[in-house]
Amino acid sequence: MTDDVTLLRDVHDMWEALDPAPADLADRILFTLALENVEHELMRLHESLAPVGARGPETAATMTFAAESLTVMVTVSDAGPRQRRIDGWIAPGAALRVELRTARGVQETVADTDGRFAFAALPAGLMQIMIHPTAGAALPLHRAVATPPVQL
Amino acid sequence: MTSTTSGDTGVAVPSWELAAREFAAWRAGDPDALDRLVRVLTPVLWHVVRAYGLDRESAEDVVQTTWLALVRNVESVRDPRAVMRWATTTARREAWRISRAGRREDVAEPETLDTALPPVDGPDKTVLAADTARILWRAFADLPERCRRLLRVIAFDDRPDYATLSAELGVPVGSIGPTRGRCLDKLRGRLAADPDWSGAA
């Protein structure tokens, strides 16, 4: 006869095998929690175009995110094995500070006056872009805007 | 029961204790401890919430909401040893609310679970575990819903809050212990009647 503790451990292991938590759930939660202390507006995913022209390993996907005061179009392309490149375009164009968060850390750049920015050699996985109010930019932001976390 | 083997000692540490340790470290100023706390407790919350029959998307929402509530109301967890109970109770309360509002799926049927299991393609350890899980599932699926929910909750949270659990299961607080015993006995009885189980376990 199996004792209670062993049987409950079997039930535990059974559920871990049959219905495990999504592998990236903890990562996505940590992304959300990291933004808790920064006052920000969460952008909505406006439009997402799946990889176009599925020719071999080359893929590019375009996503558009919308906030009250700006939109940002992001194109993700392959830059090598498990490496991605991001080209972004903020509209209206303004030299705003752009922060990109991945599981491996945070990178920062400043868009040009047309609102264009790029990040090269990013790890595949979850990422999130945050655009900050920036002194001297043509577009005054009241608070930061952030995309929801998306898979690169 | 919920436990993880600690690297240094090889002794199983219950989840609530791991959670208490990381929560205390985080409150003391170690930012990485929040990362570890989320990784320890998220699977626990997932299973507790799924025990209420929520579909995967709703279950993820409840787990996310629970973490936001914890971070926003961190002062209300006065004793780090209570952090797991705080989180599981918050998650169960929300899952219970949503399940009554109708956003739930029927408990998974063995047919659909078969496709969710890893393919049987070799006699390695995971395949054996999957086989055991399938046999155990056959017995588990036969149990009354109240037993299935209670056993899944306590398999991941061995110190649940009895007051909320009693309301959700529709049994008095004093009956949860005996109900738990009867549910385990029923499961044991079904397993004893399954010749595949004695071979697998």
Short mmCIF file of C-alpha atoms in Angstrom, two decimals:
data_model
loop_
_atom_site.label_atom_id
_atom_site.label_comp_id
_atom_site.label_asym_id
_atom_site.label_seq_id
_atom_site.Cartn_x
_atom_site.Cartn_y
_atom_site.Cartn_z
CA MET A 1 0.00 0.00 0.00
CA THR A 2 1.27 3.41 -0.94
CA ASP A 3 1.29 5.86 1.96
CA ASP A 4 -0.32 9.31 1.70
CA VAL A 5 2.91 11.24 1.22
CA THR A 6 4.11 8.95 -1.58
CA LEU A 7 0.72 8.93 -3.28
CA LEU A 8 0.50 12.73 -3.19
CA ARG A 9 4.00 12.92 -4.62
CA ASP A 10 2.84 10.63 -7.44
CA VAL A 11 -0.16 12.92 -8.05
CA HIS A 12 2.23 15.89 -8.07
CA ASP A 13 4.52 14.22 -10.62
CA MET A 14 1.55 13.13 -12.73
CA TRP A 15 0.30 16.70 -13.08
CA GLU A 16 3.82 17.96 -13.78
CA ALA A 17 3.94 15.43 -16.65
CA LEU A 18 0.39 15.93 -17.97
CA ASP A 19 -0.20 19.64 -17.58
CA PRO A 20 3.00 21.55 -16.78
CA ALA A 21 3.01 25.35 -16.47
CA PRO A 22 3.99 26.99 -19.79
CA ALA A 23 7.79 26.98 -19.98
CA ASP A 24 8.07 30.76 -20.34
CA LEU A 25 5.35 31.73 -17.85
CA ALA A 26 7.79 32.64 -15.05
CA ASP A 27 9.85 34.72 -17.52
CA ARG A 28 6.80 36.62 -18.71
CA ILE A 29 5.74 37.28 -15.12
CA LEU A 30 9.20 38.64 -14.29
CA PHE A 31 8.98 40.96 -17.30
CA THR A 32 5.68 42.30 -16.07
CA LEU A 33 6.90 42.69 -12.49
CA ALA A 34 10.03 44.54 -13.59
CA LEU A 35 7.83 47.29 -14.99
CA GLU A 36 5.86 47.65 -11.78
CA ASN A 37 8.07 50.42 -10.39
CA VAL A 38 8.19 52.47 -13.60
CA GLU A 39 5.12 54.49 -14.37
CA HIS A 40 4.28 53.63 -17.95
CA GLU A 41 1.56 53.18 -20.53
CA LEU A 42 1.28 49.71 -22.00
CA MET A 43 1.05 49.81 -25.79
CA ARG A 44 -1.39 47.66 -27.66
CA LEU A 45 -0.29 45.30 -30.39
CA HIS A 46 -2.01 46.88 -33.35
CA GLU A 47 -1.01 44.65 -36.17
CA SER A 48 1.24 41.67 -36.57
CA LEU A 49 2.41 40.33 -39.88
CA ALA A 50 3.66 36.78 -39.78
CA PRO A 51 6.96 35.97 -41.43
CA VAL A 52 6.69 36.93 -45.10
CA GLY A 53 8.10 34.89 -47.96
CA ALA A 54 8.93 31.74 -46.03
CA ARG A 55 12.07 30.96 -47.95
CA GLY A 56 14.29 28.68 -45.92
CA PRO A 57 15.50 29.99 -42.58
CA GLU A 58 15.07 33.64 -43.50
CA THR A 59 12.20 35.18 -41.60
CA ALA A 60 11.05 38.68 -40.93
CA ALA A 61 8.04 39.69 -38.90
CA THR A 62 6.59 43.14 -38.54
CA MET A 63 4.59 44.30 -35.55
CA THR A 64 2.96 47.63 -34.89
CA PHE A 65 2.29 48.83 -31.35
CA ALA A 66 0.11 51.77 -30.49
CA ALA A 67 0.07 54.10 -27.50
CA GLU A 68 -1.97 57.28 -27.06
CA SER A 69 0.74 59.59 -28.36
CA LEU A 70 2.82 57.41 -30.70
CA THR A 71 3.04 54.21 -32.64
CA VAL A 72 6.09 52.08 -33.14
CA MET A 73 6.63 49.66 -35.98
CA VAL A 74 9.10 46.87 -35.27
CA THR A 75 10.62 44.50 -37.81
CA VAL A 76 12.35 41.43 -36.44
CA SER A 77 14.74 39.55 -38.71
CA ASP A 78 17.20 36.70 -38.32
CA ALA A 79 20.82 37.71 -37.75
CA GLY A 80 22.33 34.25 -37.40
CA PRO A 81 21.55 31.09 -35.44
CA ARG A 82 19.27 32.07 -32.55
CA GLN A 83 20.16 35.71 -33.14
CA ARG A 84 17.74 38.44 -34.08
CA ARG A 85 17.91 41.98 -35.33
CA ILE A 86 15.30 44.62 -34.62
CA ASP A 87 14.62 47.66 -36.77
CA GLY A 88 12.14 50.10 -35.30
CA TRP A 89 10.38 53.23 -36.41
CA ILE A 90 8.63 55.58 -34.03
CA ALA A 91 5.92 57.81 -35.45
CA PRO A 92 5.72 60.73 -35.21
CA GLY A 93 9.51 60.79 -35.67
CA ALA A 94 11.42 61.97 -32.61
CA ALA A 95 14.81 61.34 -31.04
CA LEU A 96 13.48 59.38 -28.07
CA ARG A 97 15.43 57.11 -25.75
CA VAL A 98 14.60 53.46 -26.48
CA GLU A 99 15.24 50.67 -24.01
CA LEU A 100 15.10 47.02 -25.06
CA ARG A 101 14.75 44.38 -22.40
CA THR A 102 15.54 40.70 -22.96
CA ALA A 103 16.09 37.82 -20.56
CA ARG A 104 19.84 38.55 -20.88
CA GLY A 105 19.61 42.17 -19.88
CA VAL A 106 18.83 45.69 -21.02
CA GLN A 107 20.17 47.61 -24.03
CA GLU A 108 19.61 51.23 -24.81
CA THR A 109 19.77 53.45 -27.84
CA VAL A 110 18.39 56.79 -29.00
CA ALA A 111 16.23 56.99 -32.12
CA ASP A 112 17.26 59.45 -34.84
CA THR A 113 15.12 62.52 -35.49
CA ASP A 114 13.03 60.46 -37.96
CA GLY A 115 12.29 58.04 -35.13
CA ARG A 116 14.36 55.17 -36.51
CA PHE A 117 16.35 52.87 -34.25
CA ALA A 118 17.94 49.43 -34.42
CA PHE A 119 19.28 46.69 -32.17
CA ALA A 120 21.57 44.05 -33.67
CA ALA A 121 22.55 40.60 -32.39
CA LEU A 122 19.75 39.96 -29.89
CA PRO A 123 19.16 36.55 -28.32
CA ALA A 124 15.99 34.76 -29.44
CA GLY A 125 13.36 34.77 -26.70
CA LEU A 126 11.18 37.27 -24.91
CA MET A 127 11.74 40.97 -25.44
CA GLN A 128 10.04 44.18 -24.56
CA ILE A 129 10.63 47.72 -25.82
CA MET A 130 10.20 50.76 -23.63
CA ILE A 131 10.30 54.32 -24.98
CA HIS A 132 11.15 57.02 -22.46
CA PRO A 133 10.41 60.73 -22.22
CA THR A 134 13.57 62.38 -23.57
CA ALA A 135 14.78 65.95 -23.14
CA GLY A 136 15.04 67.79 -26.45
CA ALA A 137 12.94 65.29 -28.44
CA ALA A 138 10.39 66.66 -30.90
CA LEU A 139 7.70 64.60 -29.18
CA PRO A 140 7.17 65.34 -25.48
CA LEU A 141 6.07 62.19 -23.62
CA HIS A 142 4.38 62.45 -20.24
CA ARG A 143 5.46 58.99 -19.23
CA ALA A 144 7.24 55.97 -20.66
CA VAL A 145 5.40 53.65 -23.03
CA ALA A 146 6.12 49.92 -23.18
CA THR A 147 5.20 47.11 -25.54
CA PRO A 148 3.84 43.91 -24.07
CA PRO A 149 6.49 41.16 -23.91
CA VAL A 150 6.78 39.41 -27.29
CA GLN A 151 8.73 36.39 -28.48
CA LEU A 152 11.64 37.19 -30.77
CA MET B 1 4.21 17.05 -1.82
CA THR B 2 5.84 20.09 -3.24
CA SER B 3 9.53 20.02 -2.70
CA THR B 4 12.81 20.56 -4.42
CA THR B 5 16.08 18.93 -3.65
CA SER B 6 18.52 21.49 -2.37
CA GLY B 7 21.91 21.39 -4.02
CA ASP B 8 24.09 21.42 -0.92
CA THR B 9 22.38 18.93 1.32
CA GLY B 10 20.40 16.62 -0.94
CA VAL B 11 17.50 17.06 1.49
CA ALA B 12 14.08 17.90 0.08
CA VAL B 13 13.04 21.42 1.06
CA PRO B 14 9.29 22.09 0.95
CA SER B 15 8.19 24.80 -1.49
CA TRP B 16 6.73 27.00 1.24
CA GLU B 17 10.12 27.05 2.96
CA LEU B 18 12.03 27.86 -0.25
CA ALA B 19 9.49 30.60 -0.96
CA ALA B 20 9.85 31.96 2.59
CA ARG B 21 13.63 32.09 2.22
CA GLU B 22 13.56 33.93 -1.14
CA PHE B 23 10.81 36.29 -0.03
CA ALA B 24 12.81 37.27 3.07
CA ALA B 25 15.94 37.79 0.96
CA TRP B 26 14.04 39.92 -1.54
CA ARG B 27 12.54 42.06 1.23
CA ALA B 28 16.03 42.43 2.69
CA GLY B 29 17.17 43.98 -0.59
CA ASP B 30 18.39 41.13 -2.82
CA PRO B 31 16.68 41.85 -6.19
CA ASP B 32 17.62 38.41 -7.62
CA ALA B 33 15.61 36.72 -4.89
CA LEU B 34 12.37 37.88 -6.55
CA ASP B 35 13.47 36.04 -9.69
CA ARG B 36 13.98 32.85 -7.69
CA LEU B 37 10.72 33.32 -5.78
CA VAL B 38 8.78 33.62 -9.05
CA ARG B 39 10.42 30.47 -10.39
CA VAL B 40 9.62 28.49 -7.23
CA LEU B 41 6.01 29.58 -6.84
CA THR B 42 4.74 29.99 -10.42
CA PRO B 43 4.40 26.22 -11.10
CA VAL B 44 2.64 25.79 -7.73
CA LEU B 45 0.18 28.56 -8.59
CA TRP B 46 -0.37 27.11 -12.07
CA HIS B 47 -1.47 23.72 -10.75
CA VAL B 48 -3.57 25.17 -7.96
CA VAL B 49 -5.40 27.40 -10.47
CA ARG B 50 -5.82 24.64 -13.07
CA ALA B 51 -7.41 22.49 -10.34
CA TYR B 52 -10.42 24.80 -10.69
CA GLY B 53 -10.89 23.84 -14.34
CA LEU B 54 -9.77 27.17 -15.83
CA ASP B 55 -8.61 27.07 -19.43
CA ARG B 56 -4.91 27.76 -20.00
CA GLU B 57 -5.33 31.39 -20.94
CA SER B 58 -7.49 32.23 -17.92
CA ALA B 59 -5.11 30.28 -15.70
CA GLU B 60 -2.16 32.36 -16.93
CA ASP B 61 -4.14 35.54 -16.26
CA VAL B 62 -4.86 34.46 -12.70
CA VAL B 63 -1.21 33.60 -12.04
CA GLN B 64 -0.11 36.98 -13.46
CA THR B 65 -2.73 38.82 -11.41
CA THR B 66 -1.65 37.00 -8.26
CA TRP B 67 1.98 38.11 -8.70
CA LEU B 68 0.96 41.72 -9.31
CA ALA B 69 -1.21 41.59 -6.20
CA LEU B 70 1.67 40.21 -4.16
CA VAL B 71 4.15 42.85 -5.34
CA ARG B 72 1.62 45.65 -4.80
CA ASN B 73 0.54 44.44 -1.36
CA VAL B 74 3.86 43.19 -0.15
CA GLU B 75 3.39 44.86 3.25
CA SER B 76 0.43 42.60 3.96
CA VAL B 77 2.71 39.55 4.09
CA ARG B 78 4.14 40.13 7.55
CA ASP B 79 5.72 36.73 8.01
CA PRO B 80 7.81 35.36 5.10
CA ARG B 81 6.70 31.86 6.10
CA ALA B 82 3.17 32.87 5.07
CA VAL B 83 4.06 34.01 1.55
CA MET B 84 3.16 30.75 -0.18
CA ARG B 85 -0.18 30.53 1.59
CA TRP B 86 -0.86 34.19 0.77
CA ALA B 87 -0.16 33.56 -2.91
CA THR B 88 -2.02 30.25 -3.24
CA THR B 89 -5.03 31.59 -1.34
CA THR B 90 -5.17 34.70 -3.54
CA ALA B 91 -4.85 32.56 -6.67
CA ARG B 92 -7.50 30.05 -5.56
CA ARG B 93 -9.94 32.78 -4.63
CA GLU B 94 -9.57 34.37 -8.07
CA ALA B 95 -9.70 30.99 -9.86
CA TRP B 96 -12.83 30.06 -7.93
CA ARG B 97 -14.47 33.37 -8.83
CA ILE B 98 -13.68 32.93 -12.53
CA SER B 99 -14.65 29.26 -12.65
CA ARG B 100 -18.09 30.13 -11.29
CA ALA B 101 -18.39 32.89 -13.91
CA GLY B 102 -18.16 30.16 -16.52
CA ARG B 103 -14.72 30.49 -18.10
CA ARG B 104 -13.70 26.92 -17.59
CA GLU B 105 -13.06 23.82 -19.59
CA ASP B 106 -14.08 20.29 -18.72
CA VAL B 107 -11.50 18.21 -17.01
CA ALA B 108 -9.15 16.83 -19.64
CA GLU B 109 -10.17 13.43 -20.93
CA PRO B 110 -7.65 10.60 -21.14
CA GLU B 111 -7.88 10.66 -24.96
CA THR B 112 -6.72 14.25 -25.16
CA LEU B 113 -4.14 13.68 -22.47
CA ASP B 114 -2.66 10.85 -24.50
CA THR B 115 -1.73 13.30 -27.23
CA ALA B 116 -0.30 15.68 -24.64
CA LEU B 117 2.07 13.04 -23.33
CA PRO B 118 5.54 12.64 -24.76
CA PRO B 119 5.64 9.94 -27.45
CA VAL B 120 6.65 6.46 -26.30
CA ASP B 121 9.80 5.94 -28.29
CA GLY B 122 12.32 4.35 -26.00
CA PRO B 123 12.70 2.84 -22.56
CA ASP B 124 14.22 5.93 -20.95
CA LYS B 125 13.29 7.50 -17.64
CA THR B 126 10.84 10.10 -18.96
CA VAL B 127 8.88 7.47 -20.88
CA LEU B 128 8.54 5.37 -17.77
CA ALA B 129 7.37 8.44 -15.90
CA ALA B 130 4.85 9.20 -18.63
CA ASP B 131 3.56 5.62 -18.49
CA THR B 132 3.14 5.83 -14.74
CA ALA B 133 1.38 9.17 -15.15
CA ARG B 134 -1.04 7.66 -17.67
CA ILE B 135 -1.93 4.74 -15.42
CA LEU B 136 -2.33 7.04 -12.44
CA TRP B 137 -4.49 9.35 -14.53
CA ARG B 138 -6.90 6.51 -15.36
CA ALA B 139 -7.54 6.02 -11.64
CA PHE B 140 -7.56 9.75 -10.88
CA ALA B 141 -10.09 10.60 -13.62
CA ASP B 142 -12.61 8.25 -11.96
CA LEU B 143 -12.63 10.22 -8.71
CA PRO B 144 -15.41 12.68 -7.87
CA GLU B 145 -14.62 16.25 -8.93
CA ARG B 146 -14.26 17.35 -5.30
CA CYS B 147 -11.50 14.76 -4.80
CA ARG B 148 -9.71 15.64 -8.03
CA ARG B 149 -9.60 19.31 -7.08
CA LEU B 150 -8.61 18.75 -3.45
CA LEU B 151 -5.84 16.28 -4.32
CA ARG B 152 -4.35 18.47 -7.05
CA VAL B 153 -4.34 21.48 -4.72
CA ILE B 154 -2.71 19.67 -1.81
CA ALA B 155 -0.24 17.84 -4.05
CA PHE B 156 1.26 21.26 -4.78
CA ASP B 157 0.34 23.17 -1.65
CA ASP B 158 0.58 20.96 1.39
CA ARG B 159 -0.45 23.76 3.72
CA PRO B 160 -3.55 25.22 2.06
CA ASP B 161 -5.77 27.70 3.83
CA TYR B 162 -8.62 25.50 5.07
CA ALA B 163 -11.17 28.28 5.49
CA THR B 164 -11.24 29.27 1.81
CA LEU B 165 -10.86 25.66 0.69
CA SER B 166 -13.88 24.65 2.75
CA ALA B 167 -16.06 27.30 1.08
CA GLU B 168 -14.90 26.26 -2.38
CA LEU B 169 -15.34 22.53 -1.84
CA GLY B 170 -18.61 22.92 0.01
CA VAL B 171 -17.44 20.98 3.05
CA PRO B 172 -16.98 22.22 6.63
CA VAL B 173 -13.44 23.11 7.70
CA GLY B 174 -13.38 20.15 10.06
CA SER B 175 -14.20 17.77 7.20
CA ILE B 176 -11.29 18.68 4.92
CA GLY B 177 -8.84 16.39 6.68
CA PRO B 178 -11.20 13.38 6.60
CA THR B 179 -12.23 14.22 2.98
CA ARG B 180 -8.60 14.27 1.98
CA GLY B 181 -8.12 10.86 3.63
CA ARG B 182 -11.19 9.39 1.90
CA CYS B 183 -10.08 10.77 -1.50
CA LEU B 184 -6.63 9.26 -1.10
CA ASP B 185 -8.21 5.93 -0.06
CA LYS B 186 -10.42 5.94 -3.14
CA LEU B 187 -7.42 6.61 -5.36
CA ARG B 188 -5.45 3.86 -3.63
CA GLY B 189 -8.35 1.44 -4.08
CA ARG B 190 -8.58 2.14 -7.82
CA LEU B 191 -4.84 1.76 -8.24
CA ALA B 192 -4.83 -1.51 -6.29
CA ALA B 193 -7.41 -2.86 -8.75
CA ASP B 194 -5.24 -1.93 -11.76
CA PRO B 195 -2.71 -4.65 -12.62
CA ASP B 196 -0.70 -2.11 -14.67
CA TRP B 197 -0.11 -0.02 -11.55
CA SER B 198 1.65 -2.66 -9.46
CA GLY B 199 3.95 -3.17 -12.44
CA ALA B 200 4.64 0.55 -12.88
CA ALA B 201 4.95 1.75 -9.31
#
